Amino acid sequence: MSEKLLKVEHLHQYFPAGGFGKNKKYVQAVDDVSFFINKGETLGLVGESGCGKTTTGRSLLRLYEPTKGRIIYDEKVLFDSGDVPMMNDDGSTVMENGKPKYGKKTAVDMKPYRREMQIVFQDPYASLDPRMTVGDIVGEAIDIHHLAASKEERYNKIQSLLQCVGLNSEHANRYPHEFSGGQRQRVGIARALAVDPKFIVCDEPISALDVSIQAQVVNMFEDLQAEMGLTYLFIAHDLSVVKHISNRIGVMYLGKLVELADSYELIFHSLHPYTKSLISAIPIADPKVARSSKRIVLEGDVPSPLNPPSGCRFRTRCPYATEQCAQEVPQWREVSKGHYAACHNLEKVN
Ligand code: SF4
């Protein structure tokens, strides 16, 4: 059985959005999301813009302090709000003496974990300090974590990191504005690698890049993973990219995880109506196959996370919605081995 590096249980991330007392409003950016990531694997996270993918990635690194939930990294509880039940791998609740079992309220100091848990940001233009040379940008993390005993060691480390991401030693003296988007993203990756991480949240790392550069950067992520045994949470809105790099894929809609499975299983045997519509939108290169495949076009817009629909959040756009969908939140459950989904009407949909 694969070893789990990260476990996220009942993660909630609500942001205050005005109002007072009982009328206080919250943007429910992430609502009761649970998943795990095995050591050395890539878990892809997809969904439309604003569905909570980036917030999930940032919350599990505690760049945003979660509102509620539990985050376990390498068997160490990094955060536990103390008010969510513990979870088995199949999504069921851990029971003790016939009652749900809860953890203890915990929020550990993240500094020792910052070395192991890194992030590559979406925007390579905004995520690098324009006043620092590339050498200093990469070297900053080495300095903060005291990873080089001498100036020479620091210099050598920076050089080998730049080489590792396909840049050369002369680039260390240049400033970010002197680079193309793809090269800047490589600098961002070198900065993340500077502290020898085990786990990297890749937050839409290729969305801002030209299509011709995207493949290069994705291949580089794969090569680095094979070389260094890295584990990724790979966030993107483009399912065709995510299916290329991921071992498993999770699909989010309006702050909820709606389906998660092995990549092949999810693409060819998807269960949830929202996943099916996303898959039908993947461009097909073969015109004959493309002509015979049916595109599922969803009606209406994504509702506001400030006031999400009751019951299933997808019900306002779902062609299979029933009365039950408006009344009850569908339960997140393991439908078949390793294939999770949250829908009341899976039999009707499939
Ligand atoms: Fe559609 Fe209902 Fe399933 Fe939600 S629970 S996806 S509304 S059928």
Short mmCIF file of C-alpha atoms and ligand atoms in Angstrom, two decimals:
data_model
loop_
_atom_site.label_atom_id
_atom_site.label_comp_id
_atom_site.label_asym_id
_atom_site.label_seq_id
_atom_site.Cartn_x
_atom_site.Cartn_y
_atom_site.Cartn_z
CA MET A 1 0.00 0.00 0.00
CA SER A 2 1.32 3.49 -0.89
CA GLU A 3 2.53 5.68 1.93
CA LYS A 4 0.58 8.89 2.42
CA LEU A 5 2.54 12.13 2.60
CA LEU A 6 -0.37 14.49 3.09
CA LYS A 7 -3.89 14.08 4.40
CA VAL A 8 -6.48 16.82 4.31
CA GLU A 9 -9.71 16.20 6.23
CA HIS A 10 -12.85 18.38 6.12
CA LEU A 11 -10.89 21.47 5.09
CA HIS A 12 -12.94 24.70 5.20
CA GLN A 13 -11.70 28.12 4.19
CA TYR A 14 -14.17 30.96 4.64
CA PHE A 15 -13.22 34.62 4.13
CA PRO A 16 -15.18 37.40 5.89
CA ALA A 17 -17.08 39.55 3.38
CA GLY A 18 -18.74 42.29 5.43
CA GLY A 19 -21.80 42.48 7.69
CA PHE A 20 -22.01 42.31 11.49
CA GLY A 21 -23.11 39.79 14.10
CA LYS A 22 -25.67 37.35 12.75
CA ASN A 23 -25.59 39.10 9.37
CA LYS A 24 -21.86 38.58 8.92
CA LYS A 25 -21.21 37.18 5.47
CA TYR A 26 -18.51 34.77 4.35
CA VAL A 27 -17.11 33.76 0.99
CA GLN A 28 -17.12 29.98 1.27
CA ALA A 29 -14.04 29.47 -0.90
CA VAL A 30 -13.36 25.89 0.24
CA ASP A 31 -16.07 23.86 1.93
CA ASP A 32 -15.45 20.45 3.48
CA VAL A 33 -12.72 19.19 1.16
CA SER A 34 -10.92 15.91 1.97
CA PHE A 35 -8.19 14.05 0.09
CA PHE A 36 -4.75 12.51 0.52
CA ILE A 37 -1.56 12.52 -1.55
CA ASN A 38 0.76 9.51 -1.66
CA LYS A 39 4.54 9.91 -1.46
CA GLY A 40 6.08 10.53 -4.90
CA GLU A 41 2.79 10.99 -6.74
CA THR A 42 1.19 13.94 -8.51
CA LEU A 43 -2.36 14.79 -7.57
CA GLY A 44 -3.94 17.11 -10.13
CA LEU A 45 -6.65 19.53 -9.03
CA VAL A 46 -8.93 20.96 -11.73
CA GLY A 47 -12.01 23.13 -11.98
CA GLU A 48 -13.18 26.48 -13.31
CA SER A 49 -11.54 29.73 -12.14
CA GLY A 50 -12.79 30.63 -8.67
CA CYS A 51 -13.68 27.05 -7.67
CA GLY A 52 -11.23 27.05 -4.73
CA LYS A 53 -8.24 25.13 -6.14
CA THR A 54 -5.65 27.78 -5.33
CA THR A 55 -7.21 28.48 -1.93
CA THR A 56 -7.02 24.75 -1.13
CA GLY A 57 -3.30 24.69 -2.07
CA ARG A 58 -2.52 27.76 -0.01
CA SER A 59 -4.60 26.65 2.97
CA LEU A 60 -2.88 23.30 3.24
CA LEU A 61 0.48 25.12 3.38
CA ARG A 62 -1.17 27.42 5.92
CA LEU A 63 -0.42 30.51 3.85
CA TYR A 64 -4.08 31.07 4.71
CA GLU A 65 -5.00 29.86 8.19
CA PRO A 66 -7.83 27.33 7.61
CA THR A 67 -11.23 28.11 9.10
CA LYS A 68 -11.82 24.48 10.00
CA GLY A 69 -10.40 21.05 9.25
CA ARG A 70 -7.33 18.88 9.75
CA ILE A 71 -4.01 18.79 7.86
CA ILE A 72 -1.64 15.90 8.46
CA TYR A 73 1.80 15.97 6.82
CA ASP A 74 4.12 12.95 7.11
CA GLU A 75 2.05 11.66 10.04
CA LYS A 76 2.39 14.96 11.92
CA VAL A 77 -0.76 17.02 12.55
CA LEU A 78 0.04 20.54 11.29
CA PHE A 79 -3.42 21.92 11.91
CA ASP A 80 -6.54 20.64 13.61
CA SER A 81 -9.46 22.89 14.44
CA GLY A 82 -10.61 20.19 16.88
CA ASP A 83 -14.22 20.28 15.65
CA VAL A 84 -14.18 17.99 12.61
CA PRO A 85 -14.44 14.20 12.84
CA MET A 86 -11.47 12.06 11.89
CA MET A 87 -11.68 10.30 8.55
CA ASN A 88 -10.86 6.87 7.19
CA ASP A 89 -9.22 6.58 3.74
CA ASP A 90 -12.57 5.58 2.19
CA GLY A 91 -14.13 8.86 3.31
CA SER A 92 -16.08 7.35 6.23
CA THR A 93 -15.90 8.75 9.76
CA VAL A 94 -13.65 7.17 12.39
CA MET A 95 -15.90 5.93 15.21
CA GLU A 96 -15.04 5.43 18.87
CA ASN A 97 -17.54 3.89 21.29
CA GLY A 98 -20.27 4.43 18.69
CA LYS A 99 -19.50 8.16 18.32
CA PRO A 100 -17.42 10.11 15.76
CA LYS A 101 -13.83 10.56 16.93
CA TYR A 102 -12.41 14.10 17.04
CA GLY A 103 -8.81 15.32 17.18
CA LYS A 104 -7.20 17.86 19.49
CA LYS A 105 -7.04 21.56 18.58
CA THR A 106 -3.55 22.04 17.09
CA ALA A 107 -1.65 24.65 15.08
CA VAL A 108 2.09 23.91 14.94
CA ASP A 109 4.80 26.43 14.05
CA MET A 110 5.22 26.02 10.30
CA LYS A 111 8.82 27.24 9.95
CA PRO A 112 10.42 23.75 10.13
CA TYR A 113 7.89 22.52 7.54
CA ARG A 114 8.37 25.45 5.15
CA ARG A 115 11.56 23.77 3.96
CA GLU A 116 9.77 20.58 3.02
CA MET A 117 6.56 22.12 1.70
CA GLN A 118 7.05 24.63 -1.08
CA ILE A 119 4.92 26.42 -3.66
CA VAL A 120 5.45 27.54 -7.25
CA PHE A 121 3.15 30.48 -7.98
CA GLN A 122 0.97 31.03 -11.01
CA ASP A 123 2.29 34.39 -12.10
CA PRO A 124 6.03 34.29 -12.87
CA TYR A 125 5.92 38.09 -13.42
CA ALA A 126 4.53 38.99 -10.00
CA SER A 127 6.16 36.30 -7.84
CA LEU A 128 9.77 37.47 -8.26
CA ASP A 129 11.15 40.62 -6.60
CA PRO A 130 12.18 42.90 -9.51
CA ARG A 131 14.93 44.54 -7.41
CA MET A 132 16.77 41.29 -6.68
CA THR A 133 19.08 39.38 -9.00
CA VAL A 134 18.11 35.81 -9.80
CA GLY A 135 21.06 34.62 -7.73
CA ASP A 136 19.74 36.46 -4.68
CA ILE A 137 16.15 35.31 -5.27
CA VAL A 138 17.26 31.67 -5.26
CA GLY A 139 19.84 32.29 -2.51
CA GLU A 140 17.36 33.97 -0.14
CA ALA A 141 15.77 30.67 0.90
CA ILE A 142 19.23 29.12 1.37
CA ASP A 143 20.10 32.01 3.71
CA ILE A 144 16.85 31.88 5.70
CA HIS A 145 17.20 28.17 6.38
CA HIS A 146 21.01 28.33 6.88
CA LEU A 147 21.63 25.72 4.19
CA ALA A 148 25.11 26.89 3.17
CA ALA A 149 28.08 27.05 5.52
CA SER A 150 30.14 29.39 3.33
CA LYS A 151 29.75 31.90 0.48
CA GLU A 152 31.33 29.40 -1.86
CA GLU A 153 28.84 26.67 -0.93
CA ARG A 154 25.96 29.12 -1.41
CA TYR A 155 27.31 30.11 -4.83
CA ASN A 156 27.74 26.48 -5.92
CA LYS A 157 24.25 25.60 -4.71
CA ILE A 158 22.69 28.46 -6.70
CA GLN A 159 24.64 27.46 -9.81
CA SER A 160 23.55 23.83 -9.62
CA LEU A 161 19.91 24.84 -9.01
CA LEU A 162 19.91 27.10 -12.07
CA GLN A 163 21.41 24.29 -14.12
CA CYS A 164 18.84 21.88 -12.76
CA VAL A 165 16.00 24.03 -14.18
CA GLY A 166 17.71 24.59 -17.54
CA LEU A 167 19.23 28.05 -16.90
CA ASN A 168 22.94 28.81 -16.99
CA SER A 169 25.35 30.24 -14.42
CA GLU A 170 25.50 33.65 -16.08
CA HIS A 171 21.75 34.09 -15.43
CA ALA A 172 22.43 34.44 -11.67
CA ASN A 173 23.52 38.08 -12.14
CA ARG A 174 20.48 39.14 -14.13
CA TYR A 175 17.19 40.67 -12.97
CA PRO A 176 13.73 39.09 -13.53
CA HIS A 177 12.71 41.66 -16.19
CA GLU A 178 15.53 40.39 -18.41
CA PHE A 179 13.86 36.97 -18.73
CA SER A 180 10.98 35.56 -20.72
CA GLY A 181 7.88 34.16 -18.94
CA GLY A 182 9.10 30.56 -19.24
CA GLN A 183 12.54 31.46 -17.86
CA ARG A 184 10.98 33.36 -14.95
CA GLN A 185 8.89 30.34 -14.09
CA ARG A 186 12.10 28.29 -14.10
CA VAL A 187 13.57 30.79 -11.61
CA GLY A 188 10.44 30.30 -9.43
CA ILE A 189 10.95 26.54 -9.56
CA ALA A 190 14.67 26.87 -8.70
CA ARG A 191 13.67 29.01 -5.70
CA ALA A 192 11.24 26.31 -4.54
CA LEU A 193 13.91 23.62 -4.98
CA ALA A 194 16.56 25.61 -3.09
CA VAL A 195 15.46 24.17 0.26
CA ASP A 196 15.33 20.50 -0.84
CA PRO A 197 11.55 20.18 -0.52
CA LYS A 198 9.60 16.94 -0.46
CA PHE A 199 6.24 18.38 -1.43
CA ILE A 200 5.45 21.20 -3.87
CA VAL A 201 2.12 22.90 -4.54
CA CYS A 202 2.32 23.83 -8.22
CA ASP A 203 -0.30 26.56 -8.41
CA GLU A 204 -1.24 26.92 -12.09
CA PRO A 205 2.48 27.08 -12.93
CA ILE A 206 1.95 27.07 -16.69
CA SER A 207 -1.24 29.13 -17.12
CA ALA A 208 0.66 32.37 -17.76
CA LEU A 209 3.04 30.78 -20.28
CA ASP A 210 2.88 30.47 -24.06
CA VAL A 211 1.58 27.10 -25.25
CA SER A 212 4.98 26.32 -26.81
CA ILE A 213 6.69 26.77 -23.42
CA GLN A 214 4.02 24.92 -21.37
CA ALA A 215 5.15 21.46 -22.52
CA GLN A 216 8.80 22.25 -21.67
CA VAL A 217 7.89 23.31 -18.13
CA VAL A 218 5.56 20.33 -17.57
CA ASN A 219 8.31 17.95 -18.76
CA MET A 220 10.74 19.66 -16.41
CA PHE A 221 8.37 19.09 -13.47
CA GLU A 222 8.23 15.39 -14.40
CA ASP A 223 12.02 15.08 -14.74
CA LEU A 224 12.59 16.77 -11.37
CA GLN A 225 10.05 14.48 -9.75
CA ALA A 226 11.79 11.38 -11.12
CA GLU A 227 15.21 12.70 -10.04
CA MET A 228 14.33 13.99 -6.59
CA GLY A 229 11.31 11.87 -5.59
CA LEU A 230 9.10 14.94 -5.23
CA THR A 231 5.38 14.88 -4.48
CA TYR A 232 3.16 17.44 -6.26
CA LEU A 233 -0.25 18.96 -5.89
CA PHE A 234 -0.63 20.22 -9.46
CA ILE A 235 -3.35 22.85 -9.80
CA ALA A 236 -4.63 23.88 -13.23
CA HIS A 237 -7.88 24.69 -14.99
CA ASP A 238 -6.84 22.82 -18.14
CA LEU A 239 -7.77 19.15 -17.79
CA SER A 240 -5.72 18.17 -20.84
CA VAL A 241 -2.52 19.34 -19.10
CA VAL A 242 -3.44 17.86 -15.74
CA LYS A 243 -4.19 14.43 -17.19
CA HIS A 244 -0.72 14.38 -18.75
CA ILE A 245 1.18 14.92 -15.51
CA SER A 246 -1.09 13.50 -12.77
CA ASN A 247 -1.35 10.03 -11.24
CA ARG A 248 -4.73 10.93 -9.78
CA ILE A 249 -7.06 13.86 -10.44
CA GLY A 250 -9.51 15.70 -8.20
CA VAL A 251 -12.28 17.90 -9.65
CA MET A 252 -13.58 20.93 -7.75
CA TYR A 253 -16.76 22.94 -8.24
CA LEU A 254 -17.67 26.03 -6.21
CA GLY A 255 -15.46 25.15 -3.23
CA LYS A 256 -16.33 21.43 -3.15
CA LEU A 257 -14.46 18.37 -4.37
CA VAL A 258 -16.98 16.54 -6.55
CA GLU A 259 -14.88 13.63 -7.85
CA LEU A 260 -11.41 12.14 -7.40
CA ALA A 261 -9.88 9.07 -9.07
CA ASP A 262 -6.89 7.62 -10.86
CA SER A 263 -6.24 9.75 -14.01
CA TYR A 264 -7.21 7.04 -16.50
CA GLU A 265 -10.29 6.07 -14.50
CA LEU A 266 -11.41 9.70 -14.22
CA ILE A 267 -10.98 10.46 -17.93
CA PHE A 268 -12.56 7.25 -19.25
CA HIS A 269 -15.02 6.30 -16.49
CA SER A 270 -16.02 9.60 -14.88
CA LEU A 271 -19.12 9.46 -12.68
CA HIS A 272 -20.05 13.02 -11.77
CA PRO A 273 -22.01 15.15 -14.29
CA TYR A 274 -19.66 18.11 -13.81
CA THR A 275 -16.57 15.98 -14.54
CA LYS A 276 -18.29 14.61 -17.64
CA SER A 277 -18.89 18.14 -18.93
CA LEU A 278 -15.23 19.10 -18.31
CA ILE A 279 -13.98 16.00 -20.13
CA SER A 280 -16.28 16.62 -23.08
CA ALA A 281 -14.60 20.04 -23.49
CA ILE A 282 -11.07 18.58 -23.96
CA PRO A 283 -10.06 19.25 -27.59
CA ILE A 284 -9.60 16.06 -29.66
CA ALA A 285 -6.86 16.08 -32.31
CA ASP A 286 -8.51 13.48 -34.58
CA PRO A 287 -11.32 15.20 -36.56
CA LYS A 288 -13.21 11.91 -37.08
CA VAL A 289 -13.29 11.17 -33.35
CA ALA A 290 -14.03 14.82 -32.57
CA ARG A 291 -17.07 14.79 -34.89
CA SER A 292 -18.52 11.69 -33.26
CA SER A 293 -18.01 12.83 -29.65
CA LYS A 294 -20.70 14.87 -27.92
CA ARG A 295 -19.90 18.13 -26.15
CA ILE A 296 -21.87 18.68 -22.90
CA VAL A 297 -22.57 22.38 -22.56
CA LEU A 298 -23.63 23.50 -19.09
CA GLU A 299 -26.33 26.12 -18.82
CA GLY A 300 -26.10 29.18 -16.58
CA ASP A 301 -23.21 30.66 -14.63
CA VAL A 302 -21.33 29.48 -11.57
CA PRO A 303 -23.25 30.80 -8.50
CA SER A 304 -21.52 33.09 -6.01
CA PRO A 305 -19.52 31.39 -3.20
CA LEU A 306 -20.98 34.14 -0.96
CA ASN A 307 -24.39 32.56 -1.28
CA PRO A 308 -23.98 29.02 -2.69
CA PRO A 309 -27.05 26.90 -3.55
CA SER A 310 -28.45 24.66 -0.80
CA GLY A 311 -27.78 20.91 -0.96
CA CYS A 312 -25.59 20.10 -3.95
CA ARG A 313 -23.77 23.21 -5.13
CA PHE A 314 -23.93 22.01 -8.74
CA ARG A 315 -27.72 21.60 -8.77
CA THR A 316 -28.47 24.93 -10.52
CA ARG A 317 -26.59 23.69 -13.61
CA CYS A 318 -27.06 19.94 -13.33
CA PRO A 319 -29.40 18.27 -15.86
CA TYR A 320 -30.03 15.39 -13.38
CA ALA A 321 -30.97 17.51 -10.34
CA THR A 322 -33.87 16.26 -8.19
CA GLU A 323 -35.65 17.57 -5.12
CA GLN A 324 -33.21 15.68 -2.89
CA CYS A 325 -30.30 17.62 -4.49
CA ALA A 326 -31.78 20.89 -3.16
CA GLN A 327 -32.31 19.46 0.34
CA GLU A 328 -29.23 17.39 1.13
CA VAL A 329 -25.51 17.90 0.60
CA PRO A 330 -24.31 14.81 -1.29
CA GLN A 331 -21.89 12.74 0.74
CA TRP A 332 -18.26 12.32 -0.31
CA ARG A 333 -17.78 8.57 -0.61
CA GLU A 334 -15.59 5.91 -2.19
CA VAL A 335 -17.77 4.50 -4.98
CA SER A 336 -15.23 1.92 -6.16
CA LYS A 337 -11.63 1.30 -5.07
CA GLY A 338 -9.87 4.70 -5.11
CA HIS A 339 -12.74 6.40 -6.99
CA TYR A 340 -14.54 9.03 -4.91
CA ALA A 341 -17.55 11.12 -5.85
CA ALA A 342 -20.27 13.24 -4.25
CA CYS A 343 -23.63 12.90 -6.01
CA HIS A 344 -27.10 11.61 -5.01
CA ASN A 345 -27.96 10.23 -8.43
CA LEU A 346 -24.93 8.36 -9.72
CA GLU A 347 -27.08 5.50 -11.03
CA LYS A 348 -29.25 7.91 -13.04
CA VAL A 349 -26.24 9.84 -14.39
CA ASN A 350 -24.32 6.76 -15.51
FE1 SF4 B 1 -26.58 16.72 -10.04
FE2 SF4 B 1 -27.92 16.08 -7.84
FE3 SF4 B 1 -25.70 14.78 -8.44
FE4 SF4 B 1 -25.62 17.31 -7.63
S1 SF4 B 1 -26.29 15.56 -6.43
S2 SF4 B 1 -24.48 16.43 -9.32
S3 SF4 B 1 -27.45 18.13 -8.56
S4 SF4 B 1 -27.60 14.77 -9.61
#
